[in-house]
Amino acid sequence: MNDQNDFVWIAQATTALDESARDLDAATLSRLNRVRQAALQQKRSRRVSWMLPAGLAGACAMVLAIGVWHGAVREPALPTLPNAELVHSVNWSNGADDLELVANEDNIELYQDLDFYAWLDTQNQEHDG
Amino acid sequence: MHQLLTAINEQSWTPQRVDTVKADERALDQFLKAVERRALRMADMATGNREEALDLVQDAMFGFVRHYAAKPSAEWAPLFYRVLDSRLNDWHRRRRVRSRWMSFFSSAPADDEMDPVAQAPDLQEPGPLARVAGKEIGQALEAALVRLPLRQRQAFLLRMWEGLDVAATATAMRCSEGSVKTHLSRALAHLRRDLEAHYE
């Protein structure tokens, strides 16, 4: 055979092979379909099995991060204040203004006499009552 | 902290990500659908047994999805045929070992033992190719392809039928491009000789 014949028989061969692949019987095609779906299902299962631990790890990381963040907010440099015990009794919900008020050295005498003011307050309440 | 939250957010199922995953799955499904019939015919010719061929294609699909589905789709064809080629090689290796052991113990073969001759493809029986083509050339071609050594047949089918280039065929067959050319050249010589009578 010459090159021209090579070209012809190879073209005919591939055409015949295409036809043989195209005209497979129904049972074989059904089995191929099931095989393909099973392979794709395997991919889905692998994705789910990967996502579960990743999701748990993500949730743990989130909880840890929130805990660290809250801890950082709740711990200002309190020991530098002259009377740390009193500072702890301050209501933190009032925010930075209260902190400034308490930290101001001009007010040291004021909160040293807090017991007296507390007693005075109870007296006033008794009189009011 | 921000990077951590960003990373966690990226792993969550946003609608865009769901769409991307669905599109990837569709592309993979279409690819497998496009190659499954040719893969089956290759396995048919390698094993001469439809059930064995279907099992091999199934193994190849599972292996391909497991190892290579995340690769770019342009690389899928040579990688899929690489897995299939590996499964076909394994099948032939197992068959050779089984035949060797059976011939060793074959002085009094039991009735339920497998006969390797019976397992060989029947060249007289018109295969799917010949049945479909319905021509003398179809039968002759199928018989000639079945007679080829596995590597030569794979080189011919991947290059001439599947249309892979030399580099992709080398990837699929896990050999050098020079080996692909050698296998193909020998396959064409064998086929030319076997089919010469039909093209005189």
XYZ file of C-alpha atoms in Angstrom:
329
model
C 0.000 0.000 0.000
C 1.209 3.513 -0.675
C 0.723 6.641 1.425
C -2.519 7.472 -0.339
C -3.883 4.054 0.551
C -2.680 4.540 4.124
C -4.699 7.708 4.336
C -7.780 5.966 2.938
C -7.746 2.910 5.170
C -6.946 4.907 8.295
C -9.876 7.228 7.547
C -12.149 4.237 6.949
C -10.891 2.582 10.115
C -11.635 5.587 12.288
C -15.073 5.954 10.684
C -15.843 2.307 11.383
C -14.587 2.668 14.946
C -16.787 5.752 15.426
C -19.813 3.818 14.197
C -19.068 0.892 16.478
C -18.855 3.262 19.467
C -22.002 5.108 18.455
C -24.174 2.031 18.000
C -23.614 0.254 21.286
C -26.553 -1.745 22.602
C -28.989 -0.255 25.128
C -27.890 -2.447 28.035
C -24.280 -1.365 27.608
C -25.253 2.296 27.348
C -27.349 1.989 30.496
C -24.433 0.421 32.355
C -22.089 3.164 31.120
C -24.543 5.783 32.366
C -24.675 4.161 35.801
C -20.894 3.947 35.931
C -20.582 7.629 35.055
C -23.144 8.680 37.653
C -21.407 6.567 40.300
C -18.079 8.233 39.499
C -19.646 11.689 39.834
C -21.372 10.655 43.054
C -18.003 9.613 44.414
C -16.786 13.160 43.774
C -19.788 14.631 45.638
C -19.240 12.299 48.583
C -15.595 13.248 48.787
C -16.534 16.932 48.823
C -19.015 16.438 51.673
C -16.554 14.361 53.681
C -13.987 17.139 53.253
C -16.419 19.915 54.138
C -17.532 18.479 57.496
C -14.155 18.665 59.270
C -13.379 21.929 57.483
C -16.656 23.405 58.739
C -15.998 22.216 62.288
C -12.489 23.624 62.186
C -13.858 26.911 60.870
C -16.460 27.076 63.647
C -13.830 26.328 66.317
C -11.560 29.002 64.868
C -14.452 31.478 64.929
C -15.279 30.719 68.589
C -11.605 30.991 69.544
C -11.228 34.264 67.683
C -14.323 35.774 69.340
C -13.085 34.631 72.764
C -9.670 36.199 72.218
C -11.268 39.410 70.976
C -13.572 39.719 73.995
C -10.700 38.974 76.362
C -8.650 41.738 74.830
C -11.494 44.293 75.311
C -12.173 43.300 78.924
C -8.594 43.752 80.108
C -7.423 47.397 79.991
C -4.237 48.408 81.880
C -5.958 48.546 85.282
C -2.999 47.928 87.642
C -1.499 51.326 86.815
C -4.397 53.001 88.597
C -3.814 53.925 92.226
C -6.778 52.012 93.557
C -7.509 49.040 91.323
C -10.160 47.514 93.620
C -12.342 50.573 93.287
C -11.930 50.625 89.557
C -13.370 47.123 89.372
C -16.534 48.345 91.088
C -17.159 50.885 88.343
C -19.960 50.160 85.911
C -18.131 49.540 82.573
C -21.229 50.028 80.552
C -20.765 53.786 80.813
C -17.667 53.499 78.681
C -14.666 55.716 78.295
C -16.066 58.751 80.162
C -16.311 56.760 83.409
C -12.824 55.369 82.910
C -11.462 58.882 82.431
C -13.325 60.126 85.486
C -11.996 57.366 87.708
C -8.457 57.536 86.354
C -8.158 61.268 86.922
C -5.837 61.857 89.913
C -7.854 64.959 90.891
C -10.680 62.624 91.929
C -8.651 60.327 94.125
C -10.029 61.937 97.285
C -13.527 61.535 95.989
C -13.414 57.775 95.604
C -11.368 57.363 98.806
C -14.488 58.669 100.628
C -16.944 56.512 98.732
C -17.944 54.655 101.906
C -18.997 57.958 103.395
C -21.020 58.895 100.309
C -22.673 55.465 100.294
C -23.688 55.931 103.945
C -24.988 59.452 103.140
C -27.035 58.019 100.275
C -28.708 55.451 102.542
C -29.528 58.206 105.046
C -31.168 60.296 102.313
C -33.196 57.321 101.157
C -34.445 56.687 104.721
C -35.477 60.318 105.028
C -37.204 60.227 101.670
C -39.003 57.017 102.608
C -8.515 37.986 62.589
C -9.761 39.523 59.371
C -7.762 37.036 57.326
C -9.187 34.176 59.374
C -12.751 35.348 58.849
C -12.052 35.848 55.144
C -10.670 32.333 54.891
C -13.689 30.868 56.657
C -16.009 32.885 54.475
C -14.317 31.634 51.340
C -15.100 28.050 52.358
C -18.764 28.728 52.866
C -21.402 27.929 50.264
C -22.111 31.226 48.600
C -24.502 31.078 45.624
C -21.588 31.832 43.301
C -19.618 28.936 44.690
C -22.563 26.575 44.338
C -22.884 27.649 40.712
C -19.186 27.056 40.139
C -19.342 23.573 41.639
C -22.398 22.711 39.540
C -20.666 23.968 36.393
C -17.557 21.911 37.205
C -19.697 18.830 37.719
C -21.527 19.414 34.444
C -18.229 19.782 32.593
C -16.924 16.590 34.149
C -20.132 14.742 33.281
C -19.933 15.916 29.680
C -16.299 14.902 29.412
C -16.960 11.410 30.744
C -19.950 11.082 28.451
C -17.760 12.061 25.495
C -15.052 9.488 26.190
C -16.973 6.567 27.694
C -17.886 4.825 24.437
C -14.420 5.012 22.937
C -12.945 3.921 26.229
C -15.266 0.932 26.251
C -14.334 -0.036 22.702
C -10.637 0.171 23.585
C -11.233 -2.029 26.613
C -13.349 -4.368 24.429
C -10.472 -4.890 22.051
C -7.983 -5.325 24.889
C -10.026 -7.903 26.809
C -12.345 -9.453 24.240
C -14.995 -9.480 26.957
C -17.707 -6.871 27.370
C -18.188 -7.340 31.118
C -14.470 -7.108 31.811
C -14.321 -4.056 29.571
C -17.147 -2.351 31.470
C -15.428 -3.083 34.781
C -12.185 -1.594 33.479
C -13.945 1.549 32.247
C -15.639 1.884 35.615
C -12.291 1.579 37.406
C -10.791 4.115 35.043
C -13.593 6.616 35.620
C -13.369 6.275 39.387
C -9.592 6.611 39.328
C -9.738 9.601 37.020
C -12.339 11.424 39.132
C -10.441 10.644 42.326
C -7.040 11.832 41.132
C -7.460 14.201 38.222
C -10.915 15.834 38.288
C -9.429 18.983 39.830
C -6.959 19.394 36.955
C -7.725 21.859 34.138
C -10.234 20.362 31.710
C -7.753 20.735 28.831
C -5.632 18.036 30.481
C -8.497 15.629 31.130
C -8.329 13.535 27.948
C -4.695 12.366 28.222
C -5.103 11.892 31.972
C -8.266 9.819 31.600
C -6.633 7.600 28.974
C -3.585 7.369 31.201
C -5.739 5.841 33.937
C -7.463 3.547 31.437
C -4.130 2.504 29.936
C -2.865 1.716 33.416
C -5.952 -0.425 34.119
C -5.525 -2.268 30.797
C -1.854 -2.929 31.556
C -2.776 -4.238 35.003
C -5.454 -6.462 33.486
C -2.950 -7.950 30.995
C -0.353 -8.417 33.717
C -2.818 -10.265 35.938
C -3.907 -12.372 33.007
C -0.323 -13.306 32.150
C 0.379 -14.319 35.760
C -2.848 -16.326 35.908
C -2.035 -18.073 32.642
C 1.453 -18.923 33.881
C 0.108 -20.459 37.100
C -2.618 -22.291 35.276
C -0.193 -23.757 32.775
C 1.998 -24.836 35.726
C -0.904 -26.711 37.316
C -2.587 -27.678 34.087
C -1.782 -31.424 34.128
C -5.307 -32.090 35.419
C -7.379 -28.940 35.062
C -10.520 -28.859 37.124
C -13.801 -28.199 35.385
C -14.353 -24.905 37.136
C -10.934 -23.488 36.266
C -10.797 -20.687 33.752
C -9.498 -21.619 30.342
C -7.222 -18.854 29.010
C -7.932 -19.892 25.442
C -11.648 -19.535 26.102
C -10.991 -16.083 27.525
C -9.159 -14.936 24.401
C -11.200 -12.893 21.965
C -12.862 -14.946 19.274
C -11.525 -13.527 16.035
C -14.058 -15.416 13.952
C -16.989 -13.929 15.806
C -17.832 -10.574 14.295
C -17.337 -8.004 17.047
C -19.351 -4.805 17.480
C -17.188 -3.069 14.939
C -17.835 -5.613 12.229
C -21.504 -5.947 13.166
C -22.016 -2.238 12.873
C -19.850 -1.618 9.854
C -21.405 -4.613 8.191
C -18.504 -4.768 5.808
C -15.605 -7.051 5.221
C -13.216 -4.235 6.053
C -14.836 -3.739 9.456
C -14.313 -7.349 10.407
C -10.797 -7.377 9.051
C -9.931 -4.174 10.867
C -11.284 -5.364 14.190
C -9.419 -8.644 13.875
C -6.227 -6.814 12.952
C -6.567 -4.425 15.885
C -7.204 -7.271 18.318
C -4.079 -9.035 17.071
C -1.880 -6.008 17.750
C 0.208 -5.925 20.936
C -1.468 -3.784 23.590
C 0.966 -0.859 23.396
C 0.788 -0.675 19.617
C -2.994 -0.829 19.651
C -3.201 1.897 22.292
C -0.817 4.116 20.316
C -2.922 3.646 17.170
C -6.270 4.217 18.881
C -5.151 7.235 20.900
C -3.343 8.930 18.003
C -5.526 7.995 15.051
C -8.948 7.564 16.623
C -8.990 9.725 19.727
C -6.884 12.335 17.951
C -4.420 12.997 20.769
C -1.144 14.543 19.675
C 2.165 12.767 20.270
C 2.818 14.529 23.589
C -0.668 13.791 24.949
C -0.406 10.175 23.789
C 2.935 9.905 25.582
C 1.285 11.278 28.733
C -1.559 8.784 28.400
C 0.781 5.853 27.823
C 3.358 7.011 30.356
C 6.224 6.722 27.888
C 8.407 9.020 25.828
C 7.242 10.660 22.625
C 9.851 8.569 20.801
C 8.238 5.392 22.142
C 4.836 6.579 20.941
C 6.228 7.088 17.444
C 7.835 3.662 17.502
C 4.644 1.931 18.723
C 2.560 3.781 16.147
C 4.931 3.028 13.316
C 4.890 -0.676 14.147
C 1.103 -0.665 14.564
C 0.647 0.937 11.148
C 3.049 -1.577 9.587
C 1.119 -4.497 11.124
C -2.264 -3.115 10.126
C -1.066 -2.231 6.636
C 0.158 -5.780 6.151
C -3.029 -7.333 7.587
C -5.346 -5.105 5.605
C -3.343 -5.021 2.389
C -5.656 -7.493 0.674
C -8.570 -5.102 1.125
C -6.841 -2.160 -0.537
C -4.980 -3.702 -3.464
